[in-house]
Amino acid sequence: MPGAIEFFFDFSSPYGFVASTLIDQIAERHGREIEWRPFLIGAVYKEHGGVPLEHPLKREYAIKDFLRTGRFNGLTDMQLPANFPASPVPPSRVFYWIEGQDKAKAAEFAKAAYRKYWIDGRDTADPLVAVGVAQGLGYAPEDVMAGAQDDAVKGRLRQETGDAMARGVFGSPYIIVDEEPFWGGDRLAHLDRWLETGGF
Amino acid sequence: MPGAIEFFFDFSSPYGFVASTLIDQIAERHGREIEWRPFLIGAVYKEHGGVPLEHPLKREYAIKDFLRTGRFNGLTDMQLPANFPASPVPPSRVFYWIEGQDKAKAAEFAKAAYRKYWIDGRDTADPLVAVGVAQGLGYAPEDVMAGAQDDAVKGRLRQETGDAMARGVFGSPYIIVDEEPFWGGDRLAHLDRWLETGGF
């Protein structure tokens, strides 16, 4: 069986969100599984020193580009959340708590939490909002709340972030398949052709 | 007549090169002229503080991505020049000297100088190489050499770089059409749809 598409993303990442709406069909077309791997991009910026959007000019352009990229891909109702960039920690912990029980549900949670933030504009950094997304998938809020605060889950997120960085991940989304890396939602067409042709 | 596509680029820019091979057909499809606008990206980095590719990890990825992006767009013989990143000053000056006489020839020069660097791997930071490209377009080497050292041409390049920055340009390629900005060769599909639909 061919290797999975490793999809590294940060829950505050606009291009991660857009890619999350497109990656399933690419994976299906080529018979690949997706490993959803939320991590904390802030840890990367701390290590590499490259905080993005520092300059007002780039920030203004970036915000325009986020939404235009969404519209380009059919997400006409994508909006900039009021609290952008929100902490990705709460939804990431909920993700790994769910993943410990059910990988498919965790992938569903990832897509739903992204939509909650980038389409509905809700503050997914608020643990109650992240928990509410899980509730929508059938989990009892008190279980999710307790699970997300479990030391094992917290440690798991730290470990996943460290592992992503050890793999060379420095942005979101960052996709690795058959050891070939693709950084950015705008490389999905390259990924698609790579899977189609076996490398180019 | 609809406004021109302003194509801002730095002669050392790999994505500027790839875009230079694609922009003509987009412009033709939508009946737009192209204003070729070489500028010095180093001046932007000096102002904004954001030197790219500082981190070895990003540099390694970037170099892979340069050539993969080339291959994705049919440039199977694109290579990393030995002296990357080369100074863009000599070809930029030759460009503006030619442009003072013949805009269409200047556009031809831009594309030829880019190919000389990114396909043939020649050092276009060497004034003799830049002059050689102009010679291939019918200019006498001694005229080009003298023209490129003219104070008016030198001043023109400084002014164009300042003007680009005043317009908000912070990367290469950077395209503005009808006041809508598009940063990066990977936004050409967005530009194409923008021109097709009148904005989205």
Short mmCIF file of C-alpha atoms in Angstrom, two decimals:
data_model
loop_
_atom_site.label_atom_id
_atom_site.label_comp_id
_atom_site.label_asym_id
_atom_site.label_seq_id
_atom_site.Cartn_x
_atom_site.Cartn_y
_atom_site.Cartn_z
CA MET A 1 0.00 0.00 0.00
CA PRO A 2 1.39 3.42 -0.92
CA GLY A 3 2.40 5.71 1.92
CA ALA A 4 0.05 8.25 3.45
CA ILE A 5 -0.04 11.94 2.67
CA GLU A 6 1.21 13.62 5.84
CA PHE A 7 -0.69 16.86 6.23
CA PHE A 8 0.97 19.13 8.81
CA PHE A 9 -1.06 22.18 9.74
CA ASP A 10 -1.66 24.80 12.41
CA PHE A 11 -5.25 25.54 13.37
CA SER A 12 -4.74 29.31 12.97
CA SER A 13 -3.39 28.95 9.42
CA PRO A 14 -5.56 30.36 6.61
CA TYR A 15 -3.83 28.41 3.88
CA GLY A 16 -4.02 25.30 6.06
CA PHE A 17 -7.78 25.82 6.18
CA VAL A 18 -8.12 26.22 2.42
CA ALA A 19 -5.94 23.14 1.83
CA SER A 20 -8.04 21.17 4.35
CA THR A 21 -11.01 21.61 2.02
CA LEU A 22 -9.08 20.29 -1.01
CA ILE A 23 -6.78 17.56 0.24
CA ASP A 24 -9.41 14.80 0.55
CA GLN A 25 -10.17 14.76 -3.15
CA ILE A 26 -6.48 14.67 -4.06
CA ALA A 27 -5.91 11.76 -1.68
CA GLU A 28 -8.92 9.87 -3.03
CA ARG A 29 -7.90 10.41 -6.64
CA HIS A 30 -4.58 8.71 -5.98
CA GLY A 31 -5.69 6.11 -3.45
CA ARG A 32 -3.74 7.60 -0.56
CA GLU A 33 -4.62 7.95 3.10
CA ILE A 34 -4.13 11.29 4.86
CA GLU A 35 -2.34 11.61 8.19
CA TRP A 36 -3.73 14.79 9.74
CA ARG A 37 -1.00 16.31 11.86
CA PRO A 38 -1.83 19.53 13.72
CA PHE A 39 1.21 21.19 15.27
CA LEU A 40 2.08 24.58 16.76
CA ILE A 41 3.60 26.87 14.15
CA GLY A 42 4.61 29.29 16.91
CA ALA A 43 7.26 26.81 18.03
CA VAL A 44 8.74 26.90 14.54
CA TYR A 45 8.82 30.70 14.47
CA LYS A 46 10.52 30.66 17.87
CA GLU A 47 13.21 28.33 16.53
CA HIS A 48 13.66 29.92 13.10
CA GLY A 49 13.13 33.52 14.09
CA GLY A 50 10.88 34.19 11.11
CA VAL A 51 7.69 35.74 12.42
CA PRO A 52 5.48 36.34 9.38
CA LEU A 53 3.32 39.37 8.72
CA GLU A 54 5.45 41.62 10.92
CA HIS A 55 5.53 44.34 8.30
CA PRO A 56 2.17 46.17 7.94
CA LEU A 57 2.47 46.08 4.14
CA LYS A 58 2.83 42.31 4.06
CA ARG A 59 0.06 41.91 6.59
CA GLU A 60 -2.34 43.96 4.52
CA TYR A 61 -1.50 42.01 1.39
CA ALA A 62 -1.68 38.69 3.23
CA ILE A 63 -5.16 39.32 4.58
CA LYS A 64 -6.38 40.21 1.10
CA ASP A 65 -4.70 37.10 -0.26
CA PHE A 66 -6.17 34.78 2.41
CA LEU A 67 -9.70 35.61 1.41
CA ARG A 68 -9.03 35.83 -2.32
CA THR A 69 -7.41 32.39 -2.15
CA GLY A 70 -10.50 31.14 -0.37
CA ARG A 71 -12.80 32.62 -3.01
CA PHE A 72 -10.58 31.25 -5.78
CA ASN A 73 -11.22 27.81 -4.29
CA GLY A 74 -14.96 28.23 -3.87
CA LEU A 75 -14.91 29.34 -0.23
CA THR A 76 -16.83 32.52 -0.92
CA ASP A 77 -17.82 32.94 2.72
CA MET A 78 -14.33 32.72 4.20
CA GLN A 79 -13.68 35.64 6.53
CA LEU A 80 -10.88 36.95 8.70
CA PRO A 81 -11.73 35.95 12.29
CA ALA A 82 -11.75 38.86 14.73
CA ASN A 83 -9.07 37.26 16.87
CA PHE A 84 -6.68 36.24 14.10
CA PRO A 85 -4.22 34.68 14.79
CA ALA A 86 -5.90 32.67 17.53
CA SER A 87 -4.06 30.16 19.68
CA PRO A 88 -4.16 26.76 17.99
CA VAL A 89 -3.57 24.95 21.31
CA PRO A 90 -7.17 24.16 22.34
CA PRO A 91 -8.33 22.65 19.02
CA SER A 92 -5.00 20.81 18.64
CA ARG A 93 -5.41 19.16 22.03
CA VAL A 94 -9.00 18.21 21.31
CA PHE A 95 -7.82 16.76 18.00
CA TYR A 96 -5.23 14.50 19.63
CA TRP A 97 -7.66 13.45 22.34
CA ILE A 98 -10.16 12.36 19.68
CA GLU A 99 -7.43 10.77 17.56
CA GLY A 100 -6.50 8.55 20.50
CA GLN A 101 -9.91 6.93 20.03
CA ASP A 102 -10.87 7.37 16.39
CA LYS A 103 -8.64 8.67 13.60
CA ALA A 104 -11.45 9.27 11.13
CA LYS A 105 -13.35 11.34 13.67
CA ALA A 106 -10.23 13.35 14.39
CA ALA A 107 -9.93 14.23 10.69
CA GLU A 108 -13.59 15.29 10.72
CA PHE A 109 -12.92 17.39 13.79
CA ALA A 110 -9.95 19.10 12.10
CA LYS A 111 -12.06 20.14 9.12
CA ALA A 112 -14.99 21.22 11.29
CA ALA A 113 -12.81 23.26 13.68
CA TYR A 114 -11.17 25.01 10.73
CA ARG A 115 -14.58 25.90 9.31
CA LYS A 116 -15.79 27.12 12.68
CA TYR A 117 -12.87 29.55 12.74
CA TRP A 118 -12.48 30.62 9.11
CA ILE A 119 -16.10 30.49 7.95
CA ASP A 120 -18.16 31.08 11.10
CA GLY A 121 -15.55 33.40 12.66
CA ARG A 122 -15.87 31.72 16.05
CA ASP A 123 -12.95 31.85 18.49
CA THR A 124 -11.62 28.30 18.49
CA ALA A 125 -8.93 29.40 20.97
CA ASP A 126 -11.79 29.42 23.47
CA PRO A 127 -11.79 25.86 24.83
CA LEU A 128 -15.59 25.92 24.98
CA VAL A 129 -15.79 26.56 21.25
CA ALA A 130 -13.32 23.78 20.45
CA VAL A 131 -15.26 21.47 22.73
CA GLY A 132 -18.49 22.49 21.01
CA VAL A 133 -17.08 21.37 17.66
CA ALA A 134 -16.32 17.95 19.15
CA GLN A 135 -19.81 17.88 20.64
CA GLY A 136 -21.15 18.31 17.12
CA LEU A 137 -19.37 15.05 16.26
CA GLY A 138 -21.04 13.19 19.11
CA TYR A 139 -18.64 13.63 22.01
CA ALA A 140 -19.84 14.61 25.47
CA PRO A 141 -18.48 18.08 26.36
CA GLU A 142 -17.31 17.04 29.82
CA ASP A 143 -15.30 14.14 28.35
CA VAL A 144 -13.67 16.38 25.75
CA MET A 145 -12.86 19.08 28.31
CA ALA A 146 -11.25 16.57 30.66
CA GLY A 147 -9.49 14.76 27.81
CA ALA A 148 -8.00 17.93 26.36
CA GLN A 149 -6.47 18.73 29.73
CA ASP A 150 -4.98 15.30 30.19
CA ASP A 151 -1.20 15.40 30.57
CA ALA A 152 -0.77 12.65 27.99
CA VAL A 153 -2.67 14.71 25.41
CA LYS A 154 -0.70 17.86 26.22
CA GLY A 155 2.52 15.88 25.92
CA ARG A 156 1.36 14.39 22.65
CA LEU A 157 0.89 17.84 21.09
CA ARG A 158 4.35 18.90 22.24
CA GLN A 159 5.79 15.72 20.82
CA GLU A 160 3.98 16.08 17.50
CA THR A 161 5.24 19.64 17.20
CA GLY A 162 8.79 18.50 17.92
CA ASP A 163 8.45 15.61 15.49
CA ALA A 164 7.13 17.92 12.75
CA MET A 165 10.09 20.24 13.23
CA ALA A 166 12.48 17.27 13.19
CA ARG A 167 10.94 16.29 9.85
CA GLY A 168 11.79 19.73 8.50
CA VAL A 169 8.32 21.27 8.68
CA PHE A 170 8.57 25.07 8.85
CA GLY A 171 5.20 26.33 7.64
CA SER A 172 1.51 25.51 7.41
CA PRO A 173 0.26 23.65 5.55
CA TYR A 174 3.28 21.45 4.93
CA ILE A 175 2.73 18.19 3.16
CA ILE A 176 5.10 15.25 2.89
CA VAL A 177 4.45 12.26 0.69
CA ASP A 178 7.02 9.59 -0.13
CA GLU A 179 9.54 11.93 1.56
CA GLU A 180 8.82 14.71 -0.96
CA PRO A 181 7.90 17.99 0.81
CA PHE A 182 5.36 20.55 -0.39
CA TRP A 183 5.01 23.80 1.51
CA GLY A 184 1.88 25.88 1.16
CA GLY A 185 -1.62 25.45 -0.12
CA ASP A 186 -0.46 26.81 -3.47
CA ARG A 187 1.59 23.63 -4.01
CA LEU A 188 -1.42 21.30 -4.10
CA ALA A 189 -1.32 21.20 -7.91
CA HIS A 190 2.33 20.13 -7.68
CA LEU A 191 1.40 17.45 -5.12
CA ASP A 192 -1.39 16.24 -7.38
CA ARG A 193 0.93 15.91 -10.36
CA TRP A 194 3.61 14.29 -8.20
CA LEU A 195 1.16 11.58 -7.14
CA GLU A 196 -0.09 11.24 -10.73
CA THR A 197 3.36 10.84 -12.28
CA GLY A 198 5.34 9.31 -9.43
CA GLY A 199 7.58 12.36 -9.32
CA PHE A 200 8.63 15.00 -11.84
CA MET B 1 -8.07 50.62 -23.37
CA PRO B 2 -7.72 48.52 -20.23
CA GLY B 3 -4.70 49.17 -18.00
CA ALA B 4 -1.43 47.33 -18.36
CA ILE B 5 -0.28 44.43 -16.24
CA GLU B 6 2.59 45.83 -14.19
CA PHE B 7 5.13 43.05 -13.78
CA PHE B 8 7.67 43.90 -11.07
CA PHE B 9 10.61 41.51 -10.87
CA ASP B 10 14.20 41.11 -9.75
CA PHE B 11 16.62 39.51 -12.18
CA SER B 12 17.90 37.07 -9.53
CA SER B 13 14.38 35.83 -8.69
CA PRO B 14 13.60 32.21 -9.65
CA TYR B 15 9.84 32.68 -9.46
CA GLY B 16 10.21 35.90 -11.43
CA PHE B 17 11.92 33.88 -14.13
CA VAL B 18 9.21 31.21 -14.22
CA ALA B 19 6.51 33.88 -14.32
CA SER B 20 8.34 35.67 -17.14
CA THR B 21 7.76 32.59 -19.31
CA LEU B 22 4.01 32.55 -18.57
CA ILE B 23 2.88 36.17 -18.34
CA ASP B 24 2.79 36.89 -22.08
CA GLN B 25 0.08 34.34 -22.78
CA ILE B 26 -2.04 35.61 -19.88
CA ALA B 27 -1.72 39.17 -21.13
CA GLU B 28 -2.57 38.18 -24.69
CA ARG B 29 -5.59 36.16 -23.59
CA HIS B 30 -7.08 39.22 -21.93
CA GLY B 31 -5.87 41.89 -24.33
CA ARG B 32 -3.56 43.59 -21.85
CA GLU B 33 -0.15 45.12 -22.29
CA ILE B 34 2.66 44.23 -19.88
CA GLU B 35 4.82 46.84 -18.22
CA TRP B 36 8.09 45.04 -17.41
CA ARG B 37 9.52 46.61 -14.27
CA PRO B 38 12.84 45.26 -13.00
CA PHE B 39 13.75 46.54 -9.55
CA LEU B 40 16.21 45.63 -6.81
CA ILE B 41 14.66 43.31 -4.26
CA GLY B 42 17.65 43.85 -1.96
CA ALA B 43 16.42 47.38 -1.32
CA VAL B 44 13.13 45.93 -0.11
CA TYR B 45 14.84 43.46 2.22
CA LYS B 46 16.93 46.32 3.60
CA GLU B 47 13.77 48.29 4.33
CA HIS B 48 11.59 45.46 5.61
CA GLY B 49 14.29 43.43 7.34
CA GLY B 50 13.04 40.17 5.91
CA VAL B 51 15.96 38.42 4.29
CA PRO B 52 14.62 35.19 2.83
CA LEU B 53 16.32 31.79 2.89
CA GLU B 54 18.36 32.66 5.95
CA HIS B 55 17.52 29.38 7.60
CA PRO B 56 19.32 26.39 6.00
CA LEU B 57 16.12 24.33 6.14
CA LYS B 58 14.14 26.90 4.17
CA ARG B 59 16.98 27.36 1.75
CA GLU B 60 17.18 23.65 1.01
CA TYR B 61 13.42 23.45 0.48
CA ALA B 62 13.40 26.62 -1.61
CA ILE B 63 16.04 25.38 -4.02
CA LYS B 64 14.12 22.14 -4.51
CA ASP B 65 10.95 24.14 -5.04
CA PHE B 66 12.53 26.56 -7.55
CA LEU B 67 13.42 23.75 -9.92
CA ARG B 68 10.28 21.70 -9.28
CA THR B 69 8.19 24.81 -10.04
CA GLY B 70 10.16 25.21 -13.25
CA ARG B 71 9.58 21.58 -14.25
CA PHE B 72 5.90 21.88 -13.32
CA ASN B 73 5.70 24.70 -15.87
CA GLY B 74 7.60 22.91 -18.61
CA LEU B 75 11.03 24.38 -17.86
CA THR B 76 12.69 20.99 -17.50
CA ASP B 77 16.17 22.43 -18.00
CA MET B 78 15.96 25.10 -15.31
CA GLN B 79 18.98 24.90 -13.01
CA LEU B 80 20.34 26.67 -9.96
CA PRO B 81 23.05 29.06 -11.18
CA ALA B 82 26.39 28.61 -9.43
CA ASN B 83 26.37 32.19 -8.20
CA PHE B 84 22.78 32.33 -6.93
CA PRO B 85 21.71 34.92 -5.89
CA ALA B 86 23.57 37.07 -8.39
CA SER B 87 23.44 40.84 -8.38
CA PRO B 88 20.52 42.01 -10.52
CA VAL B 89 22.11 45.43 -11.07
CA PRO B 90 23.89 44.86 -14.42
CA PRO B 91 20.94 43.32 -16.28
CA SER B 92 18.55 45.86 -14.72
CA ARG B 93 20.64 48.76 -15.99
CA VAL B 94 20.92 47.24 -19.44
CA PHE B 95 17.13 46.77 -19.40
CA TYR B 96 16.44 50.43 -18.65
CA TRP B 97 19.00 51.58 -21.19
CA ILE B 98 17.26 49.53 -23.90
CA GLU B 99 13.82 50.57 -22.66
CA GLY B 100 14.80 54.21 -23.22
CA GLN B 101 14.88 53.37 -26.92
CA ASP B 102 12.52 50.45 -27.47
CA LYS B 103 10.08 49.01 -24.94
CA ALA B 104 9.39 45.82 -26.88
CA LYS B 105 13.12 45.09 -27.15
CA ALA B 106 13.50 45.70 -23.43
CA ALA B 107 10.84 43.05 -22.72
CA GLU B 108 12.69 40.66 -25.02
CA PHE B 109 15.91 41.44 -23.17
CA ALA B 110 14.28 40.74 -19.80
CA LYS B 111 13.15 37.30 -20.91
CA ALA B 112 16.47 36.49 -22.59
CA ALA B 113 18.56 37.62 -19.60
CA TYR B 114 16.41 35.51 -17.29
CA ARG B 115 16.94 32.45 -19.51
CA LYS B 116 20.67 33.11 -19.71
CA TYR B 117 20.81 32.95 -15.92
CA TRP B 118 18.25 30.26 -15.00
CA ILE B 119 18.59 27.95 -18.02
CA ASP B 120 22.13 28.48 -19.25
CA GLY B 121 23.53 29.13 -15.76
CA ARG B 122 25.59 32.10 -16.96
CA ASP B 123 26.53 34.84 -14.52
CA THR B 124 24.38 37.77 -15.56
CA ALA B 125 25.91 39.80 -12.72
CA ASP B 126 28.96 39.95 -14.98
CA PRO B 127 28.36 43.06 -17.09
CA LEU B 128 29.89 41.32 -20.10
CA VAL B 129 27.27 38.58 -19.93
CA ALA B 130 24.42 41.09 -19.60
CA VAL B 131 25.86 43.04 -22.51
CA GLY B 132 26.13 39.80 -24.50
CA VAL B 133 22.40 39.21 -24.09
CA ALA B 134 21.74 42.68 -25.50
CA GLN B 135 24.14 41.96 -28.34
CA GLY B 136 22.01 38.94 -29.19
CA LEU B 137 19.15 41.40 -29.72
CA GLY B 138 21.16 43.50 -32.12
CA TYR B 139 22.82 46.10 -29.90
CA ALA B 140 26.49 46.96 -30.23
CA PRO B 141 28.36 45.87 -27.08
CA GLU B 142 30.22 49.15 -26.70
CA ASP B 143 26.95 51.10 -26.85
CA VAL B 144 25.32 48.87 -24.22
CA MET B 145 28.35 49.02 -21.94
CA ALA B 146 28.45 52.81 -22.11
CA GLY B 147 24.67 53.13 -21.79
CA ALA B 148 24.46 50.91 -18.73
CA GLN B 149 26.99 53.14 -16.98
CA ASP B 150 25.20 56.33 -17.81
CA ASP B 151 24.17 58.27 -14.73
CA ALA B 152 20.65 58.72 -16.05
CA VAL B 153 20.23 54.94 -16.39
CA LYS B 154 21.67 54.33 -12.93
CA GLY B 155 19.32 56.95 -11.53
CA ARG B 156 16.40 55.41 -13.39
CA LEU B 157 16.96 52.03 -11.73
CA ARG B 158 17.13 53.65 -8.29
CA GLN B 159 13.95 55.55 -9.06
CA GLU B 160 12.12 52.50 -10.35
CA THR B 161 13.09 50.58 -7.21
CA GLY B 162 11.84 53.42 -5.04
CA ASP B 163 8.65 53.70 -7.08
CA ALA B 164 8.03 49.94 -6.78
CA MET B 165 8.41 50.12 -3.02
CA ALA B 166 6.12 53.15 -2.89
CA ARG B 167 3.53 51.07 -4.75
CA GLY B 168 3.76 48.42 -2.02
CA VAL B 169 5.91 45.91 -3.89
CA PHE B 170 7.74 43.66 -1.41
CA GLY B 171 8.60 40.53 -3.39
CA SER B 172 9.36 39.17 -6.84
CA PRO B 173 7.45 38.69 -8.98
CA TYR B 174 4.82 41.17 -7.87
CA ILE B 175 2.05 41.97 -10.29
CA ILE B 176 -0.41 44.83 -10.14
CA VAL B 177 -3.36 45.15 -12.48
CA ASP B 178 -6.22 47.60 -12.02
CA GLU B 179 -4.67 48.29 -8.58
CA GLU B 180 -5.11 44.65 -7.52
CA PRO B 181 -1.81 43.14 -6.29
CA PHE B 182 -0.64 39.58 -6.83
CA TRP B 183 2.55 38.42 -5.14
CA GLY B 184 4.39 35.38 -6.42
CA GLY B 185 4.43 33.25 -9.51
CA ASP B 186 1.97 30.93 -7.81
CA ARG B 187 -0.71 33.62 -8.06
CA LEU B 188 -0.79 33.68 -11.87
CA ALA B 189 -3.92 31.52 -11.89
CA HIS B 190 -5.57 34.06 -9.60
CA LEU B 191 -4.46 36.89 -11.91
CA ASP B 192 -5.81 35.01 -14.90
CA ARG B 193 -9.20 34.54 -13.27
CA TRP B 194 -9.21 38.15 -12.06
CA LEU B 195 -8.76 39.36 -15.62
CA GLU B 196 -11.34 36.87 -16.88
CA THR B 197 -14.02 37.83 -14.39
CA GLY B 198 -13.20 41.47 -13.67
CA GLY B 199 -12.50 40.60 -10.04
CA PHE B 200 -13.66 37.86 -7.67
#
